[in-house]
mmCIF file with all atom_site columns, C-alpha atoms in Angstrom:
data_model
loop_
_atom_site.group_PDB
_atom_site.id
_atom_site.type_symbol
_atom_site.label_atom_id
_atom_site.label_alt_id
_atom_site.label_comp_id
_atom_site.label_asym_id
_atom_site.label_entity_id
_atom_site.label_seq_id
_atom_site.pdbx_PDB_ins_code
_atom_site.Cartn_x
_atom_site.Cartn_y
_atom_site.Cartn_z
_atom_site.occupancy
_atom_site.B_iso_or_equiv
_atom_site.pdbx_formal_charge
_atom_site.auth_seq_id
_atom_site.auth_comp_id
_atom_site.auth_asym_id
_atom_site.auth_atom_id
_atom_site.pdbx_PDB_model_num
ATOM 1   C CA . GLY O 1 1   ? -12.378 27.340 -12.174 1.00 36.00 ? 1   GLY O CA 1
ATOM 2   C CA . GLU O 1 2   ? -14.061 28.634 -9.085  1.00 40.00 ? 2   GLU O CA 1
ATOM 3   C CA . SER O 1 3   ? -12.053 28.225 -5.757  1.00 48.00 ? 3   SER O CA 1
ATOM 4   C CA . VAL O 1 4   ? -12.576 28.334 -2.047  1.00 58.00 ? 4   VAL O CA 1
ATOM 5   C CA . GLY O 1 5   ? -9.321  29.378 -0.322  1.00 54.00 ? 5   GLY O CA 1
ATOM 6   C CA . LEU O 1 6   ? -7.933  29.981 3.106   1.00 46.00 ? 6   LEU O CA 1
ATOM 7   C CA . HIS O 1 7   ? -5.695  32.784 3.997   1.00 48.00 ? 7   HIS O CA 1
ATOM 8   C CA . LEU O 1 8   ? -3.500  30.809 6.479   1.00 49.00 ? 8   LEU O CA 1
ATOM 9   C CA . PRO O 1 9   ? -2.701  27.160 6.278   1.00 85.00 ? 9   PRO O CA 1
ATOM 10  C CA . THR O 1 10  ? -1.835  26.965 10.019  1.00 91.00 ? 10  THR O CA 1
ATOM 11  C CA . LEU O 1 11  ? -2.937  28.745 13.005  1.00 93.00 ? 11  LEU O CA 1
ATOM 12  C CA . SER O 1 12  ? -1.536  28.404 16.584  1.00 95.00 ? 12  SER O CA 1
ATOM 13  C CA . VAL O 1 13  ? -3.330  29.847 19.588  1.00 96.00 ? 13  VAL O CA 1
ATOM 14  C CA . GLN O 1 14  ? -2.967  29.719 23.350  1.00 97.00 ? 14  GLN O CA 1
ATOM 15  C CA . GLU O 1 15  ? -5.584  27.768 25.285  1.00 97.00 ? 15  GLU O CA 1
ATOM 16  C CA . GLY O 1 16  ? -8.351  30.017 26.421  1.00 97.00 ? 16  GLY O CA 1
ATOM 17  C CA . ASP O 1 17  ? -7.784  32.606 23.643  1.00 97.00 ? 17  ASP O CA 1
ATOM 18  C CA . ASN O 1 18  ? -10.261 33.120 20.875  1.00 97.00 ? 18  ASN O CA 1
ATOM 19  C CA . SER O 1 19  ? -9.386  31.789 17.403  1.00 97.00 ? 19  SER O CA 1
ATOM 20  C CA . ILE O 1 20  ? -10.302 33.320 13.986  1.00 96.00 ? 20  ILE O CA 1
ATOM 21  C CA . ILE O 1 21  ? -10.082 31.190 10.864  1.00 95.00 ? 21  ILE O CA 1
ATOM 22  C CA . ASN O 1 22  ? -10.544 32.987 7.607   1.00 93.00 ? 22  ASN O CA 1
ATOM 23  C CA . CYS O 1 23  ? -11.774 31.807 4.267   1.00 93.00 ? 23  CYS O CA 1
ATOM 24  C CA . ALA O 1 24  ? -12.235 33.604 0.850   1.00 91.00 ? 24  ALA O CA 1
ATOM 25  C CA . TYR O 1 25  ? -14.500 32.348 -1.796  1.00 87.00 ? 25  TYR O CA 1
ATOM 26  C CA . SER O 1 26  ? -14.763 33.341 -5.427  1.00 79.00 ? 26  SER O CA 1
ATOM 27  C CA . ASN O 1 27  ? -18.138 31.912 -6.456  1.00 86.00 ? 27  ASN O CA 1
ATOM 28  C CA . SER O 1 28  ? -20.585 34.848 -6.214  1.00 86.00 ? 28  SER O CA 1
ATOM 29  C CA . ALA O 1 29  ? -23.414 32.421 -6.957  1.00 86.00 ? 29  ALA O CA 1
ATOM 30  C CA . SER O 1 30  ? -22.762 30.508 -3.742  1.00 89.00 ? 30  SER O CA 1
ATOM 31  C CA . ASP O 1 31  ? -25.733 30.884 -1.242  1.00 88.00 ? 31  ASP O CA 1
ATOM 32  C CA . TYR O 1 32  ? -24.817 28.381 1.354   1.00 90.00 ? 32  TYR O CA 1
ATOM 33  C CA . PHE O 1 33  ? -21.732 28.026 3.623   1.00 93.00 ? 33  PHE O CA 1
ATOM 34  C CA . ILE O 1 34  ? -20.430 25.497 5.980   1.00 94.00 ? 34  ILE O CA 1
ATOM 35  C CA . TRP O 1 35  ? -17.588 25.048 8.265   1.00 96.00 ? 35  TRP O CA 1
ATOM 36  C CA . TYR O 1 36  ? -16.337 21.627 9.090   1.00 96.00 ? 36  TYR O CA 1
ATOM 37  C CA . LYS O 1 37  ? -13.873 20.289 11.603  1.00 97.00 ? 37  LYS O CA 1
ATOM 38  C CA . GLN O 1 38  ? -11.652 17.256 10.930  1.00 96.00 ? 38  GLN O CA 1
ATOM 39  C CA . GLU O 1 39  ? -9.796  15.583 13.570  1.00 95.00 ? 39  GLU O CA 1
ATOM 40  C CA . SER O 1 40  ? -6.928  13.159 12.725  1.00 92.00 ? 40  SER O CA 1
ATOM 41  C CA . GLY O 1 41  ? -8.216  9.839  11.345  1.00 91.00 ? 41  GLY O CA 1
ATOM 42  C CA . LYS O 1 42  ? -11.784 11.047 11.303  1.00 94.00 ? 42  LYS O CA 1
ATOM 43  C CA . GLY O 1 43  ? -14.191 12.410 8.791   1.00 95.00 ? 43  GLY O CA 1
ATOM 44  C CA . PRO O 1 44  ? -15.199 16.112 8.508   1.00 96.00 ? 44  PRO O CA 1
ATOM 45  C CA . GLN O 1 45  ? -17.551 16.961 11.317  1.00 96.00 ? 45  GLN O CA 1
ATOM 46  C CA . PHE O 1 46  ? -20.232 19.729 10.813  1.00 95.00 ? 46  PHE O CA 1
ATOM 47  C CA . ILE O 1 47  ? -19.771 22.799 13.007  1.00 96.00 ? 47  ILE O CA 1
ATOM 48  C CA . ILE O 1 48  ? -22.014 25.623 11.751  1.00 96.00 ? 48  ILE O CA 1
ATOM 49  C CA . ASP O 1 49  ? -23.527 26.834 8.527   1.00 94.00 ? 49  ASP O CA 1
ATOM 50  C CA . ILE O 1 50  ? -24.855 30.099 7.216   1.00 94.00 ? 50  ILE O CA 1
ATOM 51  C CA . ARG O 1 51  ? -26.928 31.110 4.280   1.00 92.00 ? 51  ARG O CA 1
ATOM 52  C CA . SER O 1 52  ? -26.196 34.039 2.018   1.00 92.00 ? 52  SER O CA 1
ATOM 53  C CA . ASN O 1 53  ? -29.182 35.975 3.397   1.00 93.00 ? 53  ASN O CA 1
ATOM 54  C CA . MET O 1 54  ? -27.442 36.278 6.898   1.00 95.00 ? 54  MET O CA 1
ATOM 55  C CA . ASP O 1 55  ? -24.252 38.017 7.898   1.00 96.00 ? 55  ASP O CA 1
ATOM 56  C CA . LYS O 1 56  ? -23.696 36.202 11.147  1.00 98.00 ? 56  LYS O CA 1
ATOM 57  C CA . ARG O 1 57  ? -24.734 33.003 12.966  1.00 98.00 ? 57  ARG O CA 1
ATOM 58  C CA . GLN O 1 58  ? -23.820 31.934 16.510  1.00 97.00 ? 58  GLN O CA 1
ATOM 59  C CA . GLY O 1 59  ? -23.438 28.470 17.879  1.00 95.00 ? 59  GLY O CA 1
ATOM 60  C CA . GLN O 1 60  ? -21.950 27.086 20.987  1.00 93.00 ? 60  GLN O CA 1
ATOM 61  C CA . ARG O 1 61  ? -18.670 28.823 21.262  1.00 96.00 ? 61  ARG O CA 1
ATOM 62  C CA . VAL O 1 62  ? -18.566 29.343 17.538  1.00 98.00 ? 62  VAL O CA 1
ATOM 63  C CA . THR O 1 63  ? -19.598 32.214 15.388  1.00 98.00 ? 63  THR O CA 1
ATOM 64  C CA . VAL O 1 64  ? -19.681 32.369 11.551  1.00 98.00 ? 64  VAL O CA 1
ATOM 65  C CA . LEU O 1 65  ? -19.449 35.728 9.853   1.00 98.00 ? 65  LEU O CA 1
ATOM 66  C CA . LEU O 1 66  ? -20.143 36.239 6.114   1.00 97.00 ? 66  LEU O CA 1
ATOM 67  C CA . ASN O 1 67  ? -19.250 39.252 4.243   1.00 95.00 ? 67  ASN O CA 1
ATOM 68  C CA . LYS O 1 68  ? -20.634 38.894 0.674   1.00 92.00 ? 68  LYS O CA 1
ATOM 69  C CA . THR O 1 69  ? -19.234 42.181 -0.556  1.00 93.00 ? 69  THR O CA 1
ATOM 70  C CA . VAL O 1 70  ? -15.715 40.877 -0.195  1.00 93.00 ? 70  VAL O CA 1
ATOM 71  C CA . LYS O 1 71  ? -16.572 37.178 -0.601  1.00 93.00 ? 71  LYS O CA 1
ATOM 72  C CA . HIS O 1 72  ? -15.094 36.342 2.930   1.00 94.00 ? 72  HIS O CA 1
ATOM 73  C CA . LEU O 1 73  ? -16.172 33.936 5.547   1.00 95.00 ? 73  LEU O CA 1
ATOM 74  C CA . SER O 1 74  ? -14.775 33.507 8.969   1.00 97.00 ? 74  SER O CA 1
ATOM 75  C CA . LEU O 1 75  ? -15.117 31.092 11.903  1.00 97.00 ? 75  LEU O CA 1
ATOM 76  C CA . GLN O 1 76  ? -14.574 32.426 15.440  1.00 98.00 ? 76  GLN O CA 1
ATOM 77  C CA . ILE O 1 77  ? -14.052 30.059 18.269  1.00 98.00 ? 77  ILE O CA 1
ATOM 78  C CA . ALA O 1 78  ? -14.237 31.432 21.658  1.00 97.00 ? 78  ALA O CA 1
ATOM 79  C CA . ALA O 1 79  ? -11.978 30.215 24.635  1.00 97.00 ? 79  ALA O CA 1
ATOM 80  C CA . THR O 1 80  ? -10.229 27.778 22.499  1.00 97.00 ? 80  THR O CA 1
ATOM 81  C CA . GLN O 1 81  ? -9.694  24.326 24.062  1.00 97.00 ? 81  GLN O CA 1
ATOM 82  C CA . PRO O 1 82  ? -7.227  21.597 23.399  1.00 96.00 ? 82  PRO O CA 1
ATOM 83  C CA . GLY O 1 83  ? -10.045 19.688 21.821  1.00 96.00 ? 83  GLY O CA 1
ATOM 84  C CA . ASP O 1 84  ? -10.449 22.361 19.187  1.00 97.00 ? 84  ASP O CA 1
ATOM 85  C CA . SER O 1 85  ? -7.142  21.294 17.558  1.00 97.00 ? 85  SER O CA 1
ATOM 86  C CA . ALA O 1 86  ? -8.033  19.982 14.086  1.00 96.00 ? 86  ALA O CA 1
ATOM 87  C CA . VAL O 1 87  ? -8.157  20.996 10.517  1.00 96.00 ? 87  VAL O CA 1
ATOM 88  C CA . TYR O 1 88  ? -10.923 23.372 9.682   1.00 97.00 ? 88  TYR O CA 1
ATOM 89  C CA . PHE O 1 89  ? -12.522 23.480 6.262   1.00 95.00 ? 89  PHE O CA 1
ATOM 90  C CA . CYS O 1 90  ? -14.886 26.037 4.734   1.00 94.00 ? 90  CYS O CA 1
ATOM 91  C CA . ALA O 1 91  ? -17.215 24.906 2.073   1.00 92.00 ? 91  ALA O CA 1
ATOM 92  C CA . GLU O 1 92  ? -19.730 26.444 -0.364  1.00 91.00 ? 92  GLU O CA 1
ATOM 93  C CA . THR O 1 93  ? -22.465 25.136 -2.489  1.00 84.00 ? 93  THR O CA 1
ATOM 94  C CA . PRO O 1 94  ? -22.918 27.307 -5.639  1.00 74.00 ? 94  PRO O CA 1
ATOM 95  C CA . ILE O 1 95  ? -24.809 24.308 -7.023  1.00 70.00 ? 95  ILE O CA 1
ATOM 96  C CA . PRO O 1 96  ? -27.165 22.199 -4.749  1.00 65.00 ? 96  PRO O CA 1
ATOM 97  C CA . ARG O 1 97  ? -25.393 19.026 -3.797  1.00 67.00 ? 97  ARG O CA 1
ATOM 98  C CA . GLN O 1 98  ? -22.045 20.281 -5.077  1.00 77.00 ? 98  GLN O CA 1
ATOM 99  C CA . LEU O 1 99  ? -20.100 21.054 -1.972  1.00 84.00 ? 99  LEU O CA 1
ATOM 100 C CA . THR O 1 100 ? -16.781 22.690 -2.666  1.00 86.00 ? 100 THR O CA 1
ATOM 101 C CA . PHE O 1 101 ? -14.236 22.731 0.027   1.00 89.00 ? 101 PHE O CA 1
ATOM 102 C CA . GLY O 1 102 ? -11.301 25.095 0.674   1.00 86.00 ? 102 GLY O CA 1
ATOM 103 C CA . SER O 1 103 ? -7.791  23.715 1.456   1.00 84.00 ? 103 SER O CA 1
ATOM 104 C CA . GLY O 1 104 ? -8.173  23.733 5.187   1.00 91.00 ? 104 GLY O CA 1
ATOM 105 C CA . THR O 1 105 ? -6.492  25.344 8.164   1.00 93.00 ? 105 THR O CA 1
ATOM 106 C CA . GLN O 1 106 ? -4.680  23.487 10.886  1.00 94.00 ? 106 GLN O CA 1
ATOM 107 C CA . LEU O 1 107 ? -5.551  24.822 14.108  1.00 96.00 ? 107 LEU O CA 1
ATOM 108 C CA . THR O 1 108 ? -3.177  24.010 16.971  1.00 96.00 ? 108 THR O CA 1
ATOM 109 C CA . VAL O 1 109 ? -4.086  24.945 20.663  1.00 96.00 ? 109 VAL O CA 1
ATOM 110 C CA . LEU O 1 110 ? -1.069  25.535 22.692  1.00 95.00 ? 110 LEU O CA 1
ATOM 111 C CA . PRO O 1 111 ? -1.146  24.789 26.501  1.00 90.00 ? 111 PRO O CA 1
ATOM 112 C CA . ASP H 2 1   ? -25.272 3.903  15.862  1.00 61.00 ? 1   ASP H CA 1
ATOM 113 C CA . THR H 2 2   ? -22.918 5.702  13.350  1.00 63.00 ? 2   THR H CA 1
ATOM 114 C CA . ALA H 2 3   ? -25.096 7.817  10.991  1.00 91.00 ? 3   ALA H CA 1
ATOM 115 C CA . VAL H 2 4   ? -22.942 7.328  7.994   1.00 96.00 ? 4   VAL H CA 1
ATOM 116 C CA . SER H 2 5   ? -20.708 4.180  8.053   1.00 96.00 ? 5   SER H CA 1
ATOM 117 C CA . GLN H 2 6   ? -18.232 2.806  5.466   1.00 96.00 ? 6   GLN H CA 1
ATOM 118 C CA . THR H 2 7   ? -16.285 -0.297 5.260   1.00 97.00 ? 7   THR H CA 1
ATOM 119 C CA . PRO H 2 8   ? -13.453 -1.171 5.373   1.00 97.00 ? 8   PRO H CA 1
ATOM 120 C CA . LYS H 2 9   ? -11.670 1.513  7.236   1.00 96.00 ? 9   LYS H CA 1
ATOM 121 C CA . TYR H 2 10  ? -8.335  0.445  5.643   1.00 97.00 ? 10  TYR H CA 1
ATOM 122 C CA . LEU H 2 11  ? -7.693  -1.166 2.391   1.00 98.00 ? 11  LEU H CA 1
ATOM 123 C CA . VAL H 2 12  ? -4.339  -2.081 0.992   1.00 98.00 ? 12  VAL H CA 1
ATOM 124 C CA . THR H 2 13  ? -4.265  -3.611 -2.424  1.00 98.00 ? 13  THR H CA 1
ATOM 125 C CA . GLN H 2 14  ? -2.055  -4.078 -5.535  1.00 98.00 ? 14  GLN H CA 1
ATOM 126 C CA . MET H 2 15  ? -2.179  -2.115 -8.677  1.00 98.00 ? 15  MET H CA 1
ATOM 127 C CA . GLY H 2 16  ? -4.426  -3.493 -11.254 1.00 98.00 ? 16  GLY H CA 1
ATOM 128 C CA . ASN H 2 17  ? -6.867  -4.937 -8.741  1.00 98.00 ? 17  ASN H CA 1
ATOM 129 C CA . ASP H 2 18  ? -10.586 -4.132 -8.533  1.00 98.00 ? 18  ASP H CA 1
ATOM 130 C CA . LYS H 2 19  ? -12.062 -3.076 -5.029  1.00 98.00 ? 19  LYS H CA 1
ATOM 131 C CA . SER H 2 20  ? -15.232 -1.789 -3.560  1.00 98.00 ? 20  SER H CA 1
ATOM 132 C CA . ILE H 2 21  ? -15.867 0.369  -0.599  1.00 98.00 ? 21  ILE H CA 1
ATOM 133 C CA . LYS H 2 22  ? -19.297 0.114  1.001   1.00 98.00 ? 22  LYS H CA 1
ATOM 134 C CA . CYS H 2 23  ? -21.348 2.961  2.431   1.00 97.00 ? 23  CYS H CA 1
ATOM 135 C CA . GLU H 2 24  ? -24.599 2.903  4.455   1.00 97.00 ? 24  GLU H CA 1
ATOM 136 C CA . GLN H 2 25  ? -26.595 5.618  6.073   1.00 97.00 ? 25  GLN H CA 1
ATOM 137 C CA . ASN H 2 26  ? -29.444 5.269  8.591   1.00 95.00 ? 26  ASN H CA 1
ATOM 138 C CA . LEU H 2 27  ? -30.603 8.931  8.474   1.00 94.00 ? 27  LEU H CA 1
ATOM 139 C CA . GLY H 2 28  ? -33.200 8.571  5.752   1.00 93.00 ? 28  GLY H CA 1
ATOM 140 C CA . HIS H 2 29  ? -31.349 10.953 3.785   1.00 93.00 ? 29  HIS H CA 1
ATOM 141 C CA . ASP H 2 30  ? -32.183 11.151 0.090   1.00 91.00 ? 30  ASP H CA 1
ATOM 142 C CA . THR H 2 31  ? -28.790 12.034 -1.331  1.00 91.00 ? 31  THR H CA 1
ATOM 143 C CA . MET H 2 32  ? -25.413 10.309 -0.863  1.00 93.00 ? 32  MET H CA 1
ATOM 144 C CA . TYR H 2 33  ? -21.853 11.371 -1.991  1.00 94.00 ? 33  TYR H CA 1
ATOM 145 C CA . TRP H 2 34  ? -18.220 10.263 -2.381  1.00 96.00 ? 34  TRP H CA 1
ATOM 146 C CA . TYR H 2 35  ? -15.405 12.485 -1.605  1.00 95.00 ? 35  TYR H CA 1
ATOM 147 C CA . LYS H 2 36  ? -11.682 11.904 -2.064  1.00 96.00 ? 36  LYS H CA 1
ATOM 148 C CA . GLN H 2 37  ? -9.118  13.431 0.326   1.00 95.00 ? 37  GLN H CA 1
ATOM 149 C CA . ASP H 2 38  ? -5.628  13.661 -0.958  1.00 91.00 ? 38  ASP H CA 1
ATOM 150 C CA . SER H 2 39  ? -2.409  13.676 1.019   1.00 87.00 ? 39  SER H CA 1
ATOM 151 C CA . LYS H 2 40  ? -2.608  17.400 1.298   1.00 86.00 ? 40  LYS H CA 1
ATOM 152 C CA . LYS H 2 41  ? -5.914  17.077 2.958   1.00 89.00 ? 41  LYS H CA 1
ATOM 153 C CA . PHE H 2 42  ? -7.796  18.491 -0.093  1.00 90.00 ? 42  PHE H CA 1
ATOM 154 C CA . LEU H 2 43  ? -11.300 17.312 -0.305  1.00 92.00 ? 43  LEU H CA 1
ATOM 155 C CA . LYS H 2 44  ? -12.850 16.810 -3.665  1.00 92.00 ? 44  LYS H CA 1
ATOM 156 C CA . ILE H 2 45  ? -16.358 15.640 -4.619  1.00 91.00 ? 45  ILE H CA 1
ATOM 157 C CA . MET H 2 46  ? -16.409 12.628 -6.777  1.00 93.00 ? 46  MET H CA 1
ATOM 158 C CA . PHE H 2 47  ? -20.181 11.762 -7.171  1.00 91.00 ? 47  PHE H CA 1
ATOM 159 C CA . SER H 2 48  ? -23.490 12.912 -5.730  1.00 90.00 ? 48  SER H CA 1
ATOM 160 C CA . TYR H 2 49  ? -26.364 10.668 -6.223  1.00 91.00 ? 49  TYR H CA 1
ATOM 161 C CA . ASN H 2 50  ? -30.158 10.575 -5.208  1.00 85.00 ? 50  ASN H CA 1
ATOM 162 C CA . ASN H 2 51  ? -32.942 8.414  -6.664  1.00 73.00 ? 51  ASN H CA 1
ATOM 163 C CA . LYS H 2 52  ? -33.307 10.822 -9.428  1.00 71.00 ? 52  LYS H CA 1
ATOM 164 C CA . GLU H 2 53  ? -29.895 11.884 -10.484 1.00 82.00 ? 53  GLU H CA 1
ATOM 165 C CA . LEU H 2 54  ? -26.219 10.963 -10.592 1.00 85.00 ? 54  LEU H CA 1
ATOM 166 C CA . ILE H 2 55  ? -23.907 13.917 -10.757 1.00 81.00 ? 55  ILE H CA 1
ATOM 167 C CA . ILE H 2 56  ? -20.328 12.871 -11.769 1.00 78.00 ? 56  ILE H CA 1
ATOM 168 C CA . ASN H 2 57  ? -17.313 15.145 -11.230 1.00 82.00 ? 57  ASN H CA 1
ATOM 169 C CA . GLU H 2 58  ? -15.895 15.199 -14.903 1.00 78.00 ? 58  GLU H CA 1
ATOM 170 C CA . THR H 2 59  ? -12.354 14.777 -13.584 1.00 87.00 ? 59  THR H CA 1
ATOM 171 C CA . VAL H 2 60  ? -13.142 11.341 -12.049 1.00 92.00 ? 60  VAL H CA 1
ATOM 172 C CA . PRO H 2 61  ? -11.647 8.457  -14.215 1.00 93.00 ? 61  PRO H CA 1
ATOM 173 C CA . ASN H 2 62  ? -14.306 6.188  -15.330 1.00 93.00 ? 62  ASN H CA 1
ATOM 174 C CA . ARG H 2 63  ? -12.571 3.370  -13.544 1.00 97.00 ? 63  ARG H CA 1
ATOM 175 C CA . PHE H 2 64  ? -14.614 4.616  -10.546 1.00 96.00 ? 64  PHE H CA 1
ATOM 176 C CA . SER H 2 65  ? -18.278 3.849  -10.412 1.00 94.00 ? 65  SER H CA 1
ATOM 177 C CA . PRO H 2 66  ? -20.911 4.343  -7.757  1.00 93.00 ? 66  PRO H CA 1
ATOM 178 C CA . LYS H 2 67  ? -23.491 1.785  -7.306  1.00 92.00 ? 67  LYS H CA 1
ATOM 179 C CA . SER H 2 68  ? -26.532 2.342  -5.155  1.00 91.00 ? 68  SER H CA 1
ATOM 180 C CA . PRO H 2 69  ? -28.638 -0.817 -4.388  1.00 90.00 ? 69  PRO H CA 1
ATOM 181 C CA . ASP H 2 70  ? -31.203 1.354  -2.441  1.00 89.00 ? 70  ASP H CA 1
ATOM 182 C CA . LYS H 2 71  ? -31.542 4.712  -0.914  1.00 89.00 ? 71  LYS H CA 1
ATOM 183 C CA . ALA H 2 72  ? -29.443 3.848  2.241   1.00 93.00 ? 72  ALA H CA 1
ATOM 184 C CA . HIS H 2 73  ? -26.599 2.567  0.303   1.00 95.00 ? 73  HIS H CA 1
ATOM 185 C CA . LEU H 2 74  ? -23.936 4.011  -2.100  1.00 95.00 ? 74  LEU H CA 1
ATOM 186 C CA . ASN H 2 75  ? -21.010 1.712  -2.817  1.00 96.00 ? 75  ASN H CA 1
ATOM 187 C CA . LEU H 2 76  ? -17.865 2.844  -4.690  1.00 97.00 ? 76  LEU H CA 1
ATOM 188 C CA . HIS H 2 77  ? -16.347 0.413  -7.154  1.00 97.00 ? 77  HIS H CA 1
ATOM 189 C CA . ILE H 2 78  ? -12.843 1.001  -8.418  1.00 97.00 ? 78  ILE H CA 1
ATOM 190 C CA . ASN H 2 79  ? -11.446 -1.091 -11.427 1.00 97.00 ? 79  ASN H CA 1
ATOM 191 C CA . SER H 2 80  ? -7.808  -1.345 -12.334 1.00 98.00 ? 80  SER H CA 1
ATOM 192 C CA . LEU H 2 81  ? -6.309  0.417  -9.378  1.00 98.00 ? 81  LEU H CA 1
ATOM 193 C CA . GLU H 2 82  ? -3.441  2.842  -9.923  1.00 97.00 ? 82  GLU H CA 1
ATOM 194 C CA . LEU H 2 83  ? -0.858  4.161  -7.503  1.00 97.00 ? 83  LEU H CA 1
ATOM 195 C CA . GLY H 2 84  ? -2.509  7.622  -7.584  1.00 95.00 ? 84  GLY H CA 1
ATOM 196 C CA . ASP H 2 85  ? -5.833  6.302  -6.457  1.00 97.00 ? 85  ASP H CA 1
ATOM 197 C CA . SER H 2 86  ? -4.166  6.008  -3.002  1.00 97.00 ? 86  SER H CA 1
ATOM 198 C CA . ALA H 2 87  ? -6.145  8.418  -0.746  1.00 97.00 ? 87  ALA H CA 1
ATOM 199 C CA . VAL H 2 88  ? -8.844  8.550  1.925   1.00 97.00 ? 88  VAL H CA 1
ATOM 200 C CA . TYR H 2 89  ? -12.383 8.230  0.488   1.00 98.00 ? 89  TYR H CA 1
ATOM 201 C CA . PHE H 2 90  ? -15.157 9.623  2.446   1.00 98.00 ? 90  PHE H CA 1
ATOM 202 C CA . CYS H 2 91  ? -18.889 8.674  1.968   1.00 97.00 ? 91  CYS H CA 1
ATOM 203 C CA . ALA H 2 92  ? -21.446 11.356 2.992   1.00 95.00 ? 92  ALA H CA 1
ATOM 204 C CA . SER H 2 93  ? -25.135 12.068 2.904   1.00 94.00 ? 93  SER H CA 1
ATOM 205 C CA . SER H 2 94  ? -27.672 14.781 3.214   1.00 91.00 ? 94  SER H CA 1
ATOM 206 C CA . GLN H 2 95  ? -31.343 15.312 2.846   1.00 88.00 ? 95  GLN H CA 1
ATOM 207 C CA . SER H 2 96  ? -31.725 17.332 -0.287  1.00 77.00 ? 96  SER H CA 1
ATOM 208 C CA . THR H 2 97  ? -29.738 20.501 0.051   1.00 71.00 ? 97  THR H CA 1
ATOM 209 C CA . GLY H 2 98  ? -29.215 20.180 3.817   1.00 79.00 ? 98  GLY H CA 1
ATOM 210 C CA . VAL H 2 99  ? -26.147 19.621 5.847   1.00 87.00 ? 99  VAL H CA 1
ATOM 211 C CA . ILE H 2 100 ? -23.694 17.024 4.464   1.00 90.00 ? 100 ILE H CA 1
ATOM 212 C CA . LEU H 2 101 ? -22.701 14.392 7.165   1.00 93.00 ? 101 LEU H CA 1
ATOM 213 C CA . PHE H 2 102 ? -19.707 12.442 6.614   1.00 95.00 ? 102 PHE H CA 1
ATOM 214 C CA . GLY H 2 103 ? -18.419 8.882  7.390   1.00 96.00 ? 103 GLY H CA 1
ATOM 215 C CA . SER H 2 104 ? -15.193 8.156  9.045   1.00 96.00 ? 104 SER H CA 1
ATOM 216 C CA . GLY H 2 105 ? -13.415 7.407  5.921   1.00 97.00 ? 105 GLY H CA 1
ATOM 217 C CA . THR H 2 106 ? -11.654 4.586  4.025   1.00 98.00 ? 106 THR H CA 1
ATOM 218 C CA . ARG H 2 107 ? -7.942  4.758  3.694   1.00 97.00 ? 107 ARG H CA 1
ATOM 219 C CA . LEU H 2 108 ? -6.950  3.125  0.364   1.00 98.00 ? 108 LEU H CA 1
ATOM 220 C CA . THR H 2 109 ? -3.328  2.275  -0.315  1.00 98.00 ? 109 THR H CA 1
ATOM 221 C CA . VAL H 2 110 ? -2.361  0.936  -3.775  1.00 98.00 ? 110 VAL H CA 1
ATOM 222 C CA . VAL H 2 111 ? 1.061   -0.837 -3.799  1.00 97.00 ? 111 VAL H CA 1
#
């Protein structure tokens, strides 16, 4: 079946550096993508979303890039802070109300 | 003032028992969901439900059933619990095809 995957299961960055988390998706019918952050013991928390008619969207310290040609999604976090340490998931919705998650990337921020 | 709240947070029970997890959202959303997160952090949709339609992931055993007394609640009933049902279960909600917001999860342990 269709899958949403991540290139790296773990990512370690120095505090203050920028982080880039990548995600590949395979369902070309997907038109809506979301990044979630999950801290230990908590539910996934919405970070940012993007629709397929856009290539880039910026939030506070975060930017999502969408490359539909190669079916690739990335999350950039500027000036990474200790509080950014978490598991990050990309998700897609090829069908309304059917959010499909990737396997997650553990981001660790080093002091 | 939690937007999506679920209870209990932890549930330990014996094999063969029947249990329920409750979920409530105070956002006025029209769609609610149940997700299962396994030990490897993989999130998989179980059900999505609004007042018109119940969508069931075909891989979910029929021992699992959602029950919605009203638009603000979607409870999860599980019959004849098995060891493999141990996981974290997340309730979520959204307004139509908008951002899906998650509760803090229920950790179910079947012994």
